[in-house]
Short mmCIF file of C-alpha atoms in Angstrom, two decimals:
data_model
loop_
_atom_site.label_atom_id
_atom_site.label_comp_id
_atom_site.label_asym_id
_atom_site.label_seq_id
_atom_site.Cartn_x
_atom_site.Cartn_y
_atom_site.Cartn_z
CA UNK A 1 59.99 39.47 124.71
CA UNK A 2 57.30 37.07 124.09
CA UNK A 3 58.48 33.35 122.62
CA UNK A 4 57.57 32.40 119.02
CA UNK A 5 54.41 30.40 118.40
CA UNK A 6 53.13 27.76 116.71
CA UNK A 7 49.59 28.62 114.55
CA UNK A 8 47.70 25.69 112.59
CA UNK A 9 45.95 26.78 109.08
CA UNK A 10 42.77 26.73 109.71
CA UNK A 11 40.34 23.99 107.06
CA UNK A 12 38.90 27.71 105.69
CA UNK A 13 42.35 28.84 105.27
CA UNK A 14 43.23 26.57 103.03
CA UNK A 15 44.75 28.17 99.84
CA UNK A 16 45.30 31.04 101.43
CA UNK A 17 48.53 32.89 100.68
CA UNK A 18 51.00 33.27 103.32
CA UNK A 19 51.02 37.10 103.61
CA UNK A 20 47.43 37.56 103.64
CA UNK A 21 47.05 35.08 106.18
CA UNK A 22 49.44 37.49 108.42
CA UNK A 23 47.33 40.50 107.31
CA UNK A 24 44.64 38.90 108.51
CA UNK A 25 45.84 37.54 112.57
CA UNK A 26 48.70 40.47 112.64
CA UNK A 27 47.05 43.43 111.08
CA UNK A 28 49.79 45.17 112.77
CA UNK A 29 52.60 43.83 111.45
CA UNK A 30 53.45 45.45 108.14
CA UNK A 31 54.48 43.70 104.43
CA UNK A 32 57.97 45.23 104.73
CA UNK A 33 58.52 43.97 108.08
CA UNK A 34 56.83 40.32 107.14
CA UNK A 35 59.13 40.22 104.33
CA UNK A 36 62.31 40.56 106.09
CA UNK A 37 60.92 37.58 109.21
CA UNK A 38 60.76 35.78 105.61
CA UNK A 39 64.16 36.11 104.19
CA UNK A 40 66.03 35.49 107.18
CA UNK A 41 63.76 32.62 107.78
CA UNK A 42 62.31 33.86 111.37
CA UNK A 43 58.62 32.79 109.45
CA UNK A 44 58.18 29.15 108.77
CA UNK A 45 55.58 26.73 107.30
CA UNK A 46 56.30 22.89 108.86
CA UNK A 47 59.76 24.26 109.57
CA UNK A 48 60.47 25.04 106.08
CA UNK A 49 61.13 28.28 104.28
CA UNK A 50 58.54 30.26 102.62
CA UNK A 51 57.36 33.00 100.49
CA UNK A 52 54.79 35.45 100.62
CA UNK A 53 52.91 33.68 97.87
CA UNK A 54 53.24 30.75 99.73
CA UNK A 55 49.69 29.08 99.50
CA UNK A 56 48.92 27.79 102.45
CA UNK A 57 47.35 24.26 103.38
CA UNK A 58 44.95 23.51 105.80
CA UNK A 59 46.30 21.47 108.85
CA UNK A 60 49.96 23.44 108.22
CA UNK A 61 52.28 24.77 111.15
CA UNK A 62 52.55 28.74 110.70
CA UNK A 63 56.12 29.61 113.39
CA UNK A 64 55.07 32.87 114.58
CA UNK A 65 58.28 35.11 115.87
CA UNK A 66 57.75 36.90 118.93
CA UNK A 67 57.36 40.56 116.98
CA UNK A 68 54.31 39.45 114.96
CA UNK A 69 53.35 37.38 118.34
CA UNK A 70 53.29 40.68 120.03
CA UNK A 71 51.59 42.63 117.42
CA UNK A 72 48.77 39.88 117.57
CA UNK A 73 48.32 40.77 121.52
CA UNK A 74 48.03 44.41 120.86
CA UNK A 75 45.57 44.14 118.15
CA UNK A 76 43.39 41.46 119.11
CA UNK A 77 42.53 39.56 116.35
CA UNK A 78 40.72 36.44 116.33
CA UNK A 79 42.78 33.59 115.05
CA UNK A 80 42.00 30.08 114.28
CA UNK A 81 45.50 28.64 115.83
CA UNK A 82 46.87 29.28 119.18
CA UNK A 83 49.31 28.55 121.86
CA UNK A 84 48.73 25.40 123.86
CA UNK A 85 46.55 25.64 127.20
CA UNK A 86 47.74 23.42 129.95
CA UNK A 87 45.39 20.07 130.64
CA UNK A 88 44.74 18.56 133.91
CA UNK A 89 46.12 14.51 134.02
CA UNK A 90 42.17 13.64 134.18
CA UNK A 91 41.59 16.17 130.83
CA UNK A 92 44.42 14.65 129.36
CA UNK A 93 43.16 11.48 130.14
CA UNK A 94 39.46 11.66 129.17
CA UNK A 95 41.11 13.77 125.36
CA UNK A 96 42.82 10.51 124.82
CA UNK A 97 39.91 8.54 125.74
CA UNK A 98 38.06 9.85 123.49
CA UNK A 99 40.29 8.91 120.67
CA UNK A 100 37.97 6.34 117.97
CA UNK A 101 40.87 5.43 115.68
CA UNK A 102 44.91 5.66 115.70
CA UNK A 103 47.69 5.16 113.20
CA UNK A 104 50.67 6.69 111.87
CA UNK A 105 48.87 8.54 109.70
CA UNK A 106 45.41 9.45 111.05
CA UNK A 107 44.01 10.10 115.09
CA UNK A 108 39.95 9.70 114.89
CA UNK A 109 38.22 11.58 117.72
CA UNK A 110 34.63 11.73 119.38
CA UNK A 111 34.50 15.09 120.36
CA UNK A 112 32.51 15.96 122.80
CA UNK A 113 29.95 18.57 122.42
CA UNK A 114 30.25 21.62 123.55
CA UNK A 115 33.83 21.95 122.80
CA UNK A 116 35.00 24.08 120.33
CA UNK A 117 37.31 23.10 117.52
CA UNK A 118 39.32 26.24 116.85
CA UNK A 119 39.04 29.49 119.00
CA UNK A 120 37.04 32.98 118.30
CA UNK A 121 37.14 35.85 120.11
CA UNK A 122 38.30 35.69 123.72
CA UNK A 123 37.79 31.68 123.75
CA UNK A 124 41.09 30.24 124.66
CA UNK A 125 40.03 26.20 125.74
CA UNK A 126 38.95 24.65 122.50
CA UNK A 127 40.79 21.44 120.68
CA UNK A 128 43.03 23.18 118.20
CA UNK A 129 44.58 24.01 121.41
CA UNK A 130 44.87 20.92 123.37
CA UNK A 131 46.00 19.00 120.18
CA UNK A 132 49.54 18.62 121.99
CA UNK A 133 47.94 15.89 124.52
CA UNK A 134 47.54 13.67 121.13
CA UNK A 135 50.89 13.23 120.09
CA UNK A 136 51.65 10.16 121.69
CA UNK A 137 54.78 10.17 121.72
CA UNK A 138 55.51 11.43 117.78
CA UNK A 139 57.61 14.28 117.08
CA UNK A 140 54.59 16.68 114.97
CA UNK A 141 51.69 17.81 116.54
CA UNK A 142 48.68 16.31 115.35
CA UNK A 143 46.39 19.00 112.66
CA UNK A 144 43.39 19.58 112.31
CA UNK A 145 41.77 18.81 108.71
CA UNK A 146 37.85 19.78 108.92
CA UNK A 147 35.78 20.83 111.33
CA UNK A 148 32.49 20.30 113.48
CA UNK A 149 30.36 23.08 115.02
CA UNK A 150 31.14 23.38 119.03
CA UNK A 151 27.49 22.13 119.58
CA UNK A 152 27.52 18.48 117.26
CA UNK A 153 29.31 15.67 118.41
CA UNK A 154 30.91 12.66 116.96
CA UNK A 155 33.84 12.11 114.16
CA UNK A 156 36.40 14.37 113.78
CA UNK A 157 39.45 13.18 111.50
CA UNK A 158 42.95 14.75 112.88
CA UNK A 159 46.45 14.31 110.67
CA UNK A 160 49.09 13.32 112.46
CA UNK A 161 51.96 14.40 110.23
CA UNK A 162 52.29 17.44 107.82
CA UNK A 163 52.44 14.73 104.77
CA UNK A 164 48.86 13.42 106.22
CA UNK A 165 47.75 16.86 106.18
CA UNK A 166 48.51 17.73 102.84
CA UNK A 167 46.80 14.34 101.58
CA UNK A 168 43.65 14.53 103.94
CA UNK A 169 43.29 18.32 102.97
CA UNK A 170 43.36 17.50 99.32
CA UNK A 171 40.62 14.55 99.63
CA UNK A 172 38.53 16.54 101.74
CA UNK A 173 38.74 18.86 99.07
CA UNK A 174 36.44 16.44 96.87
CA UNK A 175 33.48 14.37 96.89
CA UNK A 176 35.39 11.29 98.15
CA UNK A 177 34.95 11.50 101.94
CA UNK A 178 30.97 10.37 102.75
CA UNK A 179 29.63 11.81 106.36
CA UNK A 180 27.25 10.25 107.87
CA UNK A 181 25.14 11.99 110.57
CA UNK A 182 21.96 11.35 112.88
CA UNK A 183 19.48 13.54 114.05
CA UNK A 184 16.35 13.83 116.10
CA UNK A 185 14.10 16.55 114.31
CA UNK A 186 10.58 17.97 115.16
CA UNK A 187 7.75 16.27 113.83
CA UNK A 188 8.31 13.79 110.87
CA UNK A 189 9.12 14.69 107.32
CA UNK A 190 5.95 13.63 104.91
CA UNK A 191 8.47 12.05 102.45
CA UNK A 192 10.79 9.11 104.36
CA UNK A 193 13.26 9.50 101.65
CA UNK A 194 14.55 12.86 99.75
CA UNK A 195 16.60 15.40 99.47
CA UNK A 196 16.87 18.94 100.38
CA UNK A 197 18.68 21.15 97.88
CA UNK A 198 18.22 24.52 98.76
CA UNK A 199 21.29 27.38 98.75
CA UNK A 200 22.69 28.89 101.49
CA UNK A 201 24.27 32.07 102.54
CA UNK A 202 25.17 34.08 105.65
CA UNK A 203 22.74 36.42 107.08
CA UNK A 204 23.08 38.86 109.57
CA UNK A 205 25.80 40.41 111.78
CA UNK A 206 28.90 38.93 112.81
CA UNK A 207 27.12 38.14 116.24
CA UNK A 208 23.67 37.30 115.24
CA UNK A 209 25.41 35.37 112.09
CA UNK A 210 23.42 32.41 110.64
CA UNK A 211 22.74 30.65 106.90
CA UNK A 212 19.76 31.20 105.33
CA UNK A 213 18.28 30.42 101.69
CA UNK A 214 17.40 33.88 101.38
CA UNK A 215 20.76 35.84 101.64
CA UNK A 216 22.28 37.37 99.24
CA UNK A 217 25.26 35.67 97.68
CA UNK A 218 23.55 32.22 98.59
CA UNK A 219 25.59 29.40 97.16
CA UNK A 220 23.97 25.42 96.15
CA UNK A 221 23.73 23.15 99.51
CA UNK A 222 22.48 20.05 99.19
CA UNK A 223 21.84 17.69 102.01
CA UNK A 224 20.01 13.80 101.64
CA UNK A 225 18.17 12.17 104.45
CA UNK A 226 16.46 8.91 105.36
CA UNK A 227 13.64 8.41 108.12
CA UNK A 228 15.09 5.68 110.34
CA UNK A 229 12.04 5.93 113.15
CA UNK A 230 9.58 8.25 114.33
CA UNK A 231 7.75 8.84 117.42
CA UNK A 232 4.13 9.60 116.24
CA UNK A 233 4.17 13.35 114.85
CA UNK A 234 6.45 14.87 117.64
CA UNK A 235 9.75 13.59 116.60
CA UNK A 236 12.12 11.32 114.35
CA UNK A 237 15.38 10.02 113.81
CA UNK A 238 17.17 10.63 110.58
CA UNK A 239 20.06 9.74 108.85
CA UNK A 240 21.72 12.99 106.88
CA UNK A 241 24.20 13.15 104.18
CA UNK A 242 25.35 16.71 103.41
CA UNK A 243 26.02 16.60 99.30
CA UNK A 244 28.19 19.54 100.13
CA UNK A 245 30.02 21.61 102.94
CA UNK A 246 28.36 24.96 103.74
CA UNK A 247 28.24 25.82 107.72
CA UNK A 248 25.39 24.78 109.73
CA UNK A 249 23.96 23.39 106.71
CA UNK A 250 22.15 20.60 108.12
CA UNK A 251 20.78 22.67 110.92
CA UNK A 252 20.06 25.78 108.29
CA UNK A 253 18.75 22.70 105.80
CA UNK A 254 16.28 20.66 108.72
CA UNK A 255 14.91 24.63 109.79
CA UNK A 256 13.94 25.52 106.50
CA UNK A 257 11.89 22.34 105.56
CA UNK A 258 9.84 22.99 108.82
CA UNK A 259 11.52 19.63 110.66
CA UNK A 260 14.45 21.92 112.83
CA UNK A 261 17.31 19.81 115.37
CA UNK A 262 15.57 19.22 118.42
CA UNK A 263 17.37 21.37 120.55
CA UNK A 264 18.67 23.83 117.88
CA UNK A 265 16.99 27.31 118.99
CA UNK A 266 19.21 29.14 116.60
CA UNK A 267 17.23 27.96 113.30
CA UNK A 268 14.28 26.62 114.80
CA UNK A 269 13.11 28.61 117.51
CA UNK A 270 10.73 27.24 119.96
CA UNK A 271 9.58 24.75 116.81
CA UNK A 272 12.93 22.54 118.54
CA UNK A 273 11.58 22.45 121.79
CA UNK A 274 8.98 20.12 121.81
CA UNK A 275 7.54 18.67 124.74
CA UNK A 276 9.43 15.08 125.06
CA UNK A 277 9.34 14.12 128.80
CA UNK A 278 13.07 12.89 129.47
CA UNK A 279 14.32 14.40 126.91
CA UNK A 280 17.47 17.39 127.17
CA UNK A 281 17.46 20.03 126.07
CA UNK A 282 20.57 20.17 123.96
CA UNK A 283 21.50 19.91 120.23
CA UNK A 284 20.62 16.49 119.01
CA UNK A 285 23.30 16.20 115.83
CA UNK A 286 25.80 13.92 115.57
CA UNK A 287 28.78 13.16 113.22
CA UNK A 288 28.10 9.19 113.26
CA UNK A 289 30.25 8.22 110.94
CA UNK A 290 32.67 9.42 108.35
CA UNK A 291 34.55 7.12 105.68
CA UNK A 292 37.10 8.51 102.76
CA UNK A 293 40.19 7.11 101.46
CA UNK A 294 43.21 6.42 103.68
CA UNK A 295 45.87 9.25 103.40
CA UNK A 296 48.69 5.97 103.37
CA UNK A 297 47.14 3.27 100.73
CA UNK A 298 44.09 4.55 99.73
CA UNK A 299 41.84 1.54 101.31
CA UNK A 300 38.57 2.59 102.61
CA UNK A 301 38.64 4.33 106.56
CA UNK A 302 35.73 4.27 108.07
CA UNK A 303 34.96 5.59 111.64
CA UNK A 304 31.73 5.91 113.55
CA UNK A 305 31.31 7.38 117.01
CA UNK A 306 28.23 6.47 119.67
CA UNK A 307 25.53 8.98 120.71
CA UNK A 308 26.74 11.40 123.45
CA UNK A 309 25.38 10.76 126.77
CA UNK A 310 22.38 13.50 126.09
CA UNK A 311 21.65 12.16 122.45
CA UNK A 312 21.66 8.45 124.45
CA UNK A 313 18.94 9.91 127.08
CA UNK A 314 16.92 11.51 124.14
CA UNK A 315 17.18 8.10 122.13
CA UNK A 316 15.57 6.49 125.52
CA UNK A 317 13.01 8.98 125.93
CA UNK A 318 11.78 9.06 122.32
CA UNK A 319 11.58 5.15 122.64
CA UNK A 320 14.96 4.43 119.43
CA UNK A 321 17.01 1.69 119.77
CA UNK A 322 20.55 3.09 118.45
CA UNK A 323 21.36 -0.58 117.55
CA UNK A 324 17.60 -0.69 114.89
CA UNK A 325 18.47 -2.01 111.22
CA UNK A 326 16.89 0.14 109.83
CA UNK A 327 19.38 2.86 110.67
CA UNK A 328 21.71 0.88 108.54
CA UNK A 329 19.30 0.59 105.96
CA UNK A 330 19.18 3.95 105.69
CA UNK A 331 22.87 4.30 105.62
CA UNK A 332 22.83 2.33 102.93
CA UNK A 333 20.40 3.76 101.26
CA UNK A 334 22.41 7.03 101.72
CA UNK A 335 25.20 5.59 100.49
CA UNK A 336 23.70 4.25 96.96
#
């Protein structure tokens, strides 16, 4: 028999209820049967009893018992959480490495891109499942509290304690954490200063998924920028504030006003391709910075993570200096 597991609640799980949450990764396992794990306490939440009702938060430990464990490998579902995958010493090393920000409360990362932060469908090595190389020595695994798409880089907040959790979940739940992010876009926008505020819904098939304006459903998205530099007509840096959370909104956002990611083929097509000599050929987005209220005392946290190695080559190509004021002039001006 197959040991229990440990799942993590997902950011869009959050107020979820316990049983549909199982109904949704163990489609197998029926209410009677959950109810029973329940009452003799085989099914815990941050190794505490719980109820069906039980509404879940994001960043929680689900204990999975081995029947529902098993019923999950029969019907193949595709869960957010999932068992640890073994590092190498150098993986382990260069995870740790990466790490922007430590303390009791909070782990800042600068994830890498290309790395997924919770698994899909037959994707086993992303970070919800490395998260055990992060403890450093503390009893609770770190938890994830938001996310970043697999392709952007930068700041990602972790909580290292179910208490932090609860308390970076909540303030993530409002206006008080400000992201910061930069991007090189495709051509140059004919405003230096604005906002985009245009709704967004998802389109298409679960494999050909993307937001657009135009699907039905669409809900407000509104995302701010600031022209930091430009490189005649071909391409410029900006600084982005997303007003609100929808996914792939600034890519969906950049796309629609005719200005697309360089690099982002999904929403712009060959129009992110343009022909910069030095330049690779990868997503150009990253999470620079991210500041919000500290889970412990409430003073200001603020984290900011360099351009990735590819961003850094682009940067060089395009002729940007990542250190120019005027990328904290328009941070500021963000900001205001």
């Amino acid at each position: 028999m197959s040991a229990a597991q440990t799942w993590t609640v997902g950011p869009e799980e959050a107020d979820q209820r316990l049983d549909r949450w199982f109904k949704r990764h163990f489609p197998e396992l029926g209410h009677g049967r959950l109810e029973k794990l329940l009452r003799t306490g085989q099914v815990r939440v941050d190794g505490r009893r719980a109820k069906a009702g039980t509404r879940l938060e994001s960043g929680q430990a689900v204990r999975v018992p081995p029947l529902a464990a098993q019923a999950a490998a029969r019907s193949s579902p595709k869960p957010t959480g999932r068992p640890a995958v073994a590092l190498s010493p150098a993986e382990e090393a260069a995870l740790r490495a990466s790490v922007l920000h430590r303390d009791n409360w909070v782990i800042a990362l600068d994830k890498p891109p290309g790395l997924a932060v919770q698994g899909g469908s037959g994707q086993t090595r992303h970070l919800d499942a490395m998260l055990d190389a992060l403890r450093f020595g503390a009893e609770e695994r770190p938890r994830l509290v938001h996310r970043l798409d697999r392709d952007t880089s930068g700041v990602l907040l972790l909580a290292r304690t179910a208490e932090a959790a609860r308390r970076l979940g909540k303030t993530f739940k409002s206006d008080a954490p400000r992201k910061l992010y930069w991007a090189l876009v495709a051509g140059v926008p004919a405003k230096p200063r604005g906002r985009i505020d245009l709704p967004l819904g998802k389109q298409g098939g679960a494999a050909r998924e993307r937001m657009s304006p135009d699907a039905p459903g669409a809900k407000r998205a509104e995302t701010r920028y600031a022209l930091v530099a430009a490189k005649g007509k071909v391409a410029s840096w900006l600084c982005l504030r997303p007003m609100t959370g929808r996914t792939h909104q600034l890519r969906a956002h950049m796309a629609a006003v005719g200005h697309p990611i360089l690099g982002d083929g999904k929403y712009g097509g060959k129009t992110a391709f343009p022909s910069i000599d030095g330049a690779p050929k990868r997503l150009m987005l990253l999470a620079r910075e991210i500041a919000l209220p500290h889970p412990d005392d409430g003073t200001t946290l603020r984290v900011q993570a360099p351009p990735p190695p590819a961003m850094a080559e682009a940067f060089a190509a395009l002729g940007f200096d990542p250190e120019l004021a005027a990328a904290g002039e328009a941070a500021a001006w963000l900001e205001a």
